[in-house]
Amino acid sequence: MSERLSFDHFFEEGDDVTKPVLLLLHGTGGRPADLRGLAAELSPGSAVLAPAGQVSENGMPRWFRRLGEGVFDYEDVVKRAGDLADFILDARAGYKLTGRRMVAVGFSNGANIAAAVALLRPDALTEAAAFAAMLPVPDPPAVDLSGTRVLLSNGTQDPMAPLPSTEQLVARLRERSADVTVHRHPGGHQITPEAVSQARAWLSA
């Protein structure tokens, strides 16, 4: 199966098919397996689908190009979000996941691509738990996201995902009728134990 899909990835079926399939999206320089431990904390027994970012920045995998720290190549964001959305749809069919709930879990750059897919391609992804995300595209199209749920967890002292950009992401999602849950912690660019607890509760709601 894997050789027929467009992203390098791994898929592991869970012990409980009634639980959501978690789409794990690593941060810059990460690997598909990086968030496996987080997935086990959020939803033990869930299946996991973990692709690898296809952009290389000095050898570090990413999900889309950037022009500088926090300065994104927006055209590339849109293209890469479309590519990932197509992969999700193909993987759903290939692994017989149609009809099962799928939730993206992303950190940093992985959270940004999760937000981009949620904003641009609700046909592929309608739920995301995004840790340390910021607005990935400045003016996403006015797509109806009334069936979309997003959890955004951000540190108030995060210099890599500054709060004004995160607040713009919250606004763009809510303007499109998405159900947005906001969690703030006093730290920086990280996933805190409280954030994990909040995400676990959000997943089970």
PDB file of C-alpha atoms in Angstrom:
ATOM      1  CA  MET A   1       0.000   0.000   0.000  1.00  0.00           C
ATOM      2  CA  SER A   2       2.614   2.559   1.055  1.00  0.00           C
ATOM      3  CA  GLU A   3       4.350   2.636  -2.349  1.00  0.00           C
ATOM      4  CA  ARG A   4       1.105   3.736  -3.995  1.00  0.00           C
ATOM      5  CA  LEU A   5       0.619   6.774  -1.765  1.00  0.00           C
ATOM      6  CA  SER A   6       2.265  10.128  -2.386  1.00  0.00           C
ATOM      7  CA  PHE A   7       3.907  10.657   1.027  1.00  0.00           C
ATOM      8  CA  ASP A   8       6.373   8.447   2.849  1.00  0.00           C
ATOM      9  CA  HIS A   9       4.489   7.381   5.959  1.00  0.00           C
ATOM     10  CA  PHE A  10       3.593   4.629   8.355  1.00  0.00           C
ATOM     11  CA  PHE A  11       0.168   3.400   9.348  1.00  0.00           C
ATOM     12  CA  GLU A  12      -0.594   1.373  12.445  1.00  0.00           C
ATOM     13  CA  GLU A  13      -4.043   0.031  13.147  1.00  0.00           C
ATOM     14  CA  GLY A  14      -5.182   0.536  16.722  1.00  0.00           C
ATOM     15  CA  ASP A  15      -6.757  -1.789  19.241  1.00  0.00           C
ATOM     16  CA  ASP A  16     -10.067   0.057  19.150  1.00  0.00           C
ATOM     17  CA  VAL A  17     -11.526   0.937  15.750  1.00  0.00           C
ATOM     18  CA  THR A  18     -14.200   3.076  17.415  1.00  0.00           C
ATOM     19  CA  LYS A  19     -11.547   5.597  18.432  1.00  0.00           C
ATOM     20  CA  PRO A  20     -10.440   8.325  16.013  1.00  0.00           C
ATOM     21  CA  VAL A  21      -7.589   7.715  13.607  1.00  0.00           C
ATOM     22  CA  LEU A  22      -4.840  10.196  14.498  1.00  0.00           C
ATOM     23  CA  LEU A  23      -2.996  11.886  11.639  1.00  0.00           C
ATOM     24  CA  LEU A  24       0.404  12.775  13.115  1.00  0.00           C
ATOM     25  CA  LEU A  25       2.164  15.819  11.633  1.00  0.00           C
ATOM     26  CA  HIS A  26       5.694  16.402  12.892  1.00  0.00           C
ATOM     27  CA  GLY A  27       7.468  19.727  13.334  1.00  0.00           C
ATOM     28  CA  THR A  28      10.422  21.064  11.325  1.00  0.00           C
ATOM     29  CA  GLY A  29      13.291  18.583  11.343  1.00  0.00           C
ATOM     30  CA  GLY A  30      11.061  15.876  12.747  1.00  0.00           C
ATOM     31  CA  ARG A  31      10.113  12.383  11.677  1.00  0.00           C
ATOM     32  CA  PRO A  32       6.772  10.620  11.271  1.00  0.00           C
ATOM     33  CA  ALA A  33       7.291   8.696  14.528  1.00  0.00           C
ATOM     34  CA  ASP A  34       7.971  11.810  16.633  1.00  0.00           C
ATOM     35  CA  LEU A  35       4.399  12.208  17.855  1.00  0.00           C
ATOM     36  CA  ARG A  36       3.712   8.520  18.483  1.00  0.00           C
ATOM     37  CA  GLY A  37       4.079   8.985  22.254  1.00  0.00           C
ATOM     38  CA  LEU A  38       1.754  11.982  22.191  1.00  0.00           C
ATOM     39  CA  ALA A  39      -0.813   9.954  20.254  1.00  0.00           C
ATOM     40  CA  ALA A  40      -0.695   7.228  22.911  1.00  0.00           C
ATOM     41  CA  GLU A  41      -1.334   9.837  25.605  1.00  0.00           C
ATOM     42  CA  LEU A  42      -4.182  11.498  23.747  1.00  0.00           C
ATOM     43  CA  SER A  43      -6.080   8.429  22.624  1.00  0.00           C
ATOM     44  CA  PRO A  44      -4.708   5.007  23.650  1.00  0.00           C
ATOM     45  CA  GLY A  45      -5.745   2.355  21.165  1.00  0.00           C
ATOM     46  CA  SER A  46      -6.212   4.738  18.245  1.00  0.00           C
ATOM     47  CA  ALA A  47      -4.874   3.937  14.806  1.00  0.00           C
ATOM     48  CA  VAL A  48      -2.145   6.325  13.656  1.00  0.00           C
ATOM     49  CA  LEU A  49      -1.276   7.572  10.188  1.00  0.00           C
ATOM     50  CA  ALA A  50       2.019   9.462  10.115  1.00  0.00           C
ATOM     51  CA  PRO A  51       3.379  10.950   6.872  1.00  0.00           C
ATOM     52  CA  ALA A  52       6.680  12.782   6.407  1.00  0.00           C
ATOM     53  CA  GLY A  53       6.943  16.369   5.210  1.00  0.00           C
ATOM     54  CA  GLN A  54       8.245  16.613   1.645  1.00  0.00           C
ATOM     55  CA  VAL A  55      10.084  19.945   1.838  1.00  0.00           C
ATOM     56  CA  SER A  56      13.734  19.988   2.875  1.00  0.00           C
ATOM     57  CA  GLU A  57      15.199  23.010   4.632  1.00  0.00           C
ATOM     58  CA  ASN A  58      18.923  22.394   5.003  1.00  0.00           C
ATOM     59  CA  GLY A  59      18.145  18.709   5.279  1.00  0.00           C
ATOM     60  CA  MET A  60      15.306  19.173   7.768  1.00  0.00           C
ATOM     61  CA  PRO A  61      11.905  17.876   6.639  1.00  0.00           C
ATOM     62  CA  ARG A  62       9.084  20.405   6.638  1.00  0.00           C
ATOM     63  CA  TRP A  63       5.564  20.642   5.251  1.00  0.00           C
ATOM     64  CA  PHE A  64       6.002  23.819   3.178  1.00  0.00           C
ATOM     65  CA  ARG A  65       8.660  26.376   2.293  1.00  0.00           C
ATOM     66  CA  ARG A  66       9.305  29.470   4.334  1.00  0.00           C
ATOM     67  CA  LEU A  67      11.196  32.625   3.410  1.00  0.00           C
ATOM     68  CA  GLY A  68      12.409  33.291   6.950  1.00  0.00           C
ATOM     69  CA  GLU A  69      11.448  32.578  10.555  1.00  0.00           C
ATOM     70  CA  GLY A  70       7.672  32.935  10.630  1.00  0.00           C
ATOM     71  CA  VAL A  71       7.545  34.167   7.013  1.00  0.00           C
ATOM     72  CA  PHE A  72       5.781  31.587   4.884  1.00  0.00           C
ATOM     73  CA  ASP A  73       5.758  31.028   1.126  1.00  0.00           C
ATOM     74  CA  TYR A  74       1.980  31.206   0.902  1.00  0.00           C
ATOM     75  CA  GLU A  75       1.716  29.773  -2.600  1.00  0.00           C
ATOM     76  CA  ASP A  76       3.685  26.769  -1.429  1.00  0.00           C
ATOM     77  CA  VAL A  77       1.478  26.432   1.668  1.00  0.00           C
ATOM     78  CA  VAL A  78      -1.607  26.180  -0.548  1.00  0.00           C
ATOM     79  CA  LYS A  79       0.024  23.653  -2.883  1.00  0.00           C
ATOM     80  CA  ARG A  80       1.394  21.485  -0.073  1.00  0.00           C
ATOM     81  CA  ALA A  81      -1.888  21.589   1.837  1.00  0.00           C
ATOM     82  CA  GLY A  82      -3.603  20.326  -1.306  1.00  0.00           C
ATOM     83  CA  ASP A  83      -1.033  17.566  -1.716  1.00  0.00           C
ATOM     84  CA  LEU A  84      -1.499  16.453   1.896  1.00  0.00           C
ATOM     85  CA  ALA A  85      -5.286  16.585   1.565  1.00  0.00           C
ATOM     86  CA  ASP A  86      -5.087  14.324  -1.502  1.00  0.00           C
ATOM     87  CA  PHE A  87      -2.834  11.933   0.431  1.00  0.00           C
ATOM     88  CA  ILE A  88      -5.357  11.824   3.292  1.00  0.00           C
ATOM     89  CA  LEU A  89      -8.169  10.923   0.909  1.00  0.00           C
ATOM     90  CA  ASP A  90      -6.039   8.268  -0.807  1.00  0.00           C
ATOM     91  CA  ALA A  91      -4.949   6.812   2.535  1.00  0.00           C
ATOM     92  CA  ARG A  92      -8.539   6.690   3.761  1.00  0.00           C
ATOM     93  CA  ALA A  93      -9.450   4.617   0.726  1.00  0.00           C
ATOM     94  CA  GLY A  94      -6.307   2.492   0.712  1.00  0.00           C
ATOM     95  CA  TYR A  95      -6.402   1.606   4.402  1.00  0.00           C
ATOM     96  CA  LYS A  96     -10.188   1.250   4.416  1.00  0.00           C
ATOM     97  CA  LEU A  97     -10.680   4.135   6.846  1.00  0.00           C
ATOM     98  CA  THR A  98     -13.719   5.577   5.102  1.00  0.00           C
ATOM     99  CA  GLY A  99     -16.402   6.400   7.635  1.00  0.00           C
ATOM    100  CA  ARG A 100     -13.988   6.517  10.562  1.00  0.00           C
ATOM    101  CA  ARG A 101     -13.237   9.739  12.377  1.00  0.00           C
ATOM    102  CA  MET A 102      -9.795  11.214  11.598  1.00  0.00           C
ATOM    103  CA  VAL A 103      -8.135  13.911  13.694  1.00  0.00           C
ATOM    104  CA  ALA A 104      -4.879  15.639  12.809  1.00  0.00           C
ATOM    105  CA  VAL A 105      -2.410  16.115  15.661  1.00  0.00           C
ATOM    106  CA  GLY A 106       0.341  18.541  14.741  1.00  0.00           C
ATOM    107  CA  PHE A 107       3.134  20.456  16.419  1.00  0.00           C
ATOM    108  CA  SER A 108       4.667  23.701  15.128  1.00  0.00           C
ATOM    109  CA  ASN A 109       5.105  23.361  11.346  1.00  0.00           C
ATOM    110  CA  GLY A 110       2.921  20.256  11.533  1.00  0.00           C
ATOM    111  CA  ALA A 111       0.251  22.274  13.344  1.00  0.00           C
ATOM    112  CA  ASN A 112       0.452  24.945  10.651  1.00  0.00           C
ATOM    113  CA  ILE A 113      -0.109  22.472   7.823  1.00  0.00           C
ATOM    114  CA  ALA A 114      -2.974  20.912   9.791  1.00  0.00           C
ATOM    115  CA  ALA A 115      -4.549  24.360  10.069  1.00  0.00           C
ATOM    116  CA  ALA A 116      -3.989  24.974   6.356  1.00  0.00           C
ATOM    117  CA  VAL A 117      -5.687  21.724   5.344  1.00  0.00           C
ATOM    118  CA  ALA A 118      -8.563  22.399   7.746  1.00  0.00           C
ATOM    119  CA  LEU A 119      -9.025  25.887   6.262  1.00  0.00           C
ATOM    120  CA  LEU A 120      -8.612  24.923   2.609  1.00  0.00           C
ATOM    121  CA  ARG A 121      -9.736  21.312   2.241  1.00  0.00           C
ATOM    122  CA  PRO A 122     -12.550  20.344   4.633  1.00  0.00           C
ATOM    123  CA  ASP A 123     -13.357  17.518   2.228  1.00  0.00           C
ATOM    124  CA  ALA A 124     -10.197  15.825   3.559  1.00  0.00           C
ATOM    125  CA  LEU A 125      -9.913  16.992   7.175  1.00  0.00           C
ATOM    126  CA  THR A 126     -12.452  18.388   9.623  1.00  0.00           C
ATOM    127  CA  GLU A 127     -10.746  17.935  12.994  1.00  0.00           C
ATOM    128  CA  ALA A 128      -7.330  19.059  14.207  1.00  0.00           C
ATOM    129  CA  ALA A 129      -5.495  19.436  17.503  1.00  0.00           C
ATOM    130  CA  ALA A 130      -2.810  21.983  16.694  1.00  0.00           C
ATOM    131  CA  PHE A 131      -0.021  22.727  19.151  1.00  0.00           C
ATOM    132  CA  ALA A 132       1.911  25.984  18.592  1.00  0.00           C
ATOM    133  CA  ALA A 133       0.138  26.900  15.339  1.00  0.00           C
ATOM    134  CA  MET A 134      -0.117  30.276  13.641  1.00  0.00           C
ATOM    135  CA  LEU A 135      -2.082  31.554  10.643  1.00  0.00           C
ATOM    136  CA  PRO A 136      -0.646  29.621   7.645  1.00  0.00           C
ATOM    137  CA  VAL A 137      -2.258  31.684   4.884  1.00  0.00           C
ATOM    138  CA  PRO A 138      -3.311  35.343   5.225  1.00  0.00           C
ATOM    139  CA  ASP A 139      -6.596  35.253   3.348  1.00  0.00           C
ATOM    140  CA  PRO A 140      -8.024  31.754   3.003  1.00  0.00           C
ATOM    141  CA  PRO A 141     -11.156  31.382   0.848  1.00  0.00           C
ATOM    142  CA  ALA A 142     -14.520  31.729   2.556  1.00  0.00           C
ATOM    143  CA  VAL A 143     -15.201  27.996   2.761  1.00  0.00           C
ATOM    144  CA  ASP A 144     -18.062  26.868   5.017  1.00  0.00           C
ATOM    145  CA  LEU A 145     -16.365  25.098   7.931  1.00  0.00           C
ATOM    146  CA  SER A 146     -19.496  24.504   9.996  1.00  0.00           C
ATOM    147  CA  GLY A 147     -18.555  20.816  10.363  1.00  0.00           C
ATOM    148  CA  THR A 148     -14.984  21.522  11.483  1.00  0.00           C
ATOM    149  CA  ARG A 149     -13.556  21.296  15.031  1.00  0.00           C
ATOM    150  CA  VAL A 150     -10.129  22.674  15.903  1.00  0.00           C
ATOM    151  CA  LEU A 151      -8.217  22.828  19.181  1.00  0.00           C
ATOM    152  CA  LEU A 152      -5.433  25.415  19.278  1.00  0.00           C
ATOM    153  CA  SER A 153      -2.936  25.269  22.124  1.00  0.00           C
ATOM    154  CA  ASN A 154      -0.338  28.053  22.245  1.00  0.00           C
ATOM    155  CA  GLY A 155       2.146  29.492  24.676  1.00  0.00           C
ATOM    156  CA  THR A 156       1.744  33.141  25.548  1.00  0.00           C
ATOM    157  CA  GLN A 157       5.547  33.516  25.426  1.00  0.00           C
ATOM    158  CA  ASP A 158       6.085  31.659  22.146  1.00  0.00           C
ATOM    159  CA  PRO A 159       8.352  33.729  19.854  1.00  0.00           C
ATOM    160  CA  MET A 160       7.944  31.261  16.948  1.00  0.00           C
ATOM    161  CA  ALA A 161       4.135  31.315  16.939  1.00  0.00           C
ATOM    162  CA  PRO A 162       3.281  34.791  18.229  1.00  0.00           C
ATOM    163  CA  LEU A 163      -0.158  35.280  19.702  1.00  0.00           C
ATOM    164  CA  PRO A 164      -1.337  37.931  17.196  1.00  0.00           C
ATOM    165  CA  SER A 165      -0.936  35.424  14.349  1.00  0.00           C
ATOM    166  CA  THR A 166      -2.618  32.704  16.391  1.00  0.00           C
ATOM    167  CA  GLU A 167      -5.511  35.042  17.160  1.00  0.00           C
ATOM    168  CA  GLN A 168      -5.854  35.738  13.443  1.00  0.00           C
ATOM    169  CA  LEU A 169      -6.067  31.991  12.839  1.00  0.00           C
ATOM    170  CA  VAL A 170      -8.809  31.698  15.475  1.00  0.00           C
ATOM    171  CA  ALA A 171     -10.676  34.551  13.805  1.00  0.00           C
ATOM    172  CA  ARG A 172     -10.419  33.075  10.288  1.00  0.00           C
ATOM    173  CA  LEU A 173     -11.699  29.717  11.509  1.00  0.00           C
ATOM    174  CA  ARG A 174     -14.602  31.218  13.451  1.00  0.00           C
ATOM    175  CA  GLU A 175     -15.540  33.538  10.573  1.00  0.00           C
ATOM    176  CA  ARG A 176     -16.032  30.340   8.562  1.00  0.00           C
ATOM    177  CA  SER A 177     -18.188  28.785  11.306  1.00  0.00           C
ATOM    178  CA  ALA A 178     -15.612  26.311  12.602  1.00  0.00           C
ATOM    179  CA  ASP A 179     -15.901  25.178  16.230  1.00  0.00           C
ATOM    180  CA  VAL A 180     -12.658  26.438  17.801  1.00  0.00           C
ATOM    181  CA  THR A 181     -11.371  25.597  21.278  1.00  0.00           C
ATOM    182  CA  VAL A 182      -8.533  27.822  22.476  1.00  0.00           C
ATOM    183  CA  HIS A 183      -6.024  26.791  25.124  1.00  0.00           C
ATOM    184  CA  ARG A 184      -3.276  29.120  26.353  1.00  0.00           C
ATOM    185  CA  HIS A 185      -0.359  28.257  28.592  1.00  0.00           C
ATOM    186  CA  PRO A 186       2.317  30.547  30.010  1.00  0.00           C
ATOM    187  CA  GLY A 187       5.205  28.778  28.242  1.00  0.00           C
ATOM    188  CA  GLY A 188       6.870  29.010  24.856  1.00  0.00           C
ATOM    189  CA  HIS A 189       7.116  26.774  21.794  1.00  0.00           C
ATOM    190  CA  GLN A 190       6.182  23.497  23.441  1.00  0.00           C
ATOM    191  CA  ILE A 191       3.455  21.018  24.327  1.00  0.00           C
ATOM    192  CA  THR A 192       2.705  21.178  28.026  1.00  0.00           C
ATOM    193  CA  PRO A 193       1.114  18.457  30.207  1.00  0.00           C
ATOM    194  CA  GLU A 194      -1.905  20.715  30.622  1.00  0.00           C
ATOM    195  CA  ALA A 195      -2.185  21.038  26.842  1.00  0.00           C
ATOM    196  CA  VAL A 196      -2.169  17.260  26.529  1.00  0.00           C
ATOM    197  CA  SER A 197      -4.901  17.012  29.154  1.00  0.00           C
ATOM    198  CA  GLN A 198      -6.980  19.641  27.358  1.00  0.00           C
ATOM    199  CA  ALA A 199      -6.545  17.891  24.022  1.00  0.00           C
ATOM    200  CA  ARG A 200      -7.465  14.510  25.489  1.00  0.00           C
ATOM    201  CA  ALA A 201     -10.709  15.958  26.858  1.00  0.00           C
ATOM    202  CA  TRP A 202     -11.412  17.731  23.562  1.00  0.00           C
ATOM    203  CA  LEU A 203     -10.882  14.508  21.608  1.00  0.00           C
ATOM    204  CA  SER A 204     -13.341  12.602  23.739  1.00  0.00           C
ATOM    205  CA  ALA A 205     -16.030  15.311  23.592  1.00  0.00           C
TER     206      ALA A 205
END
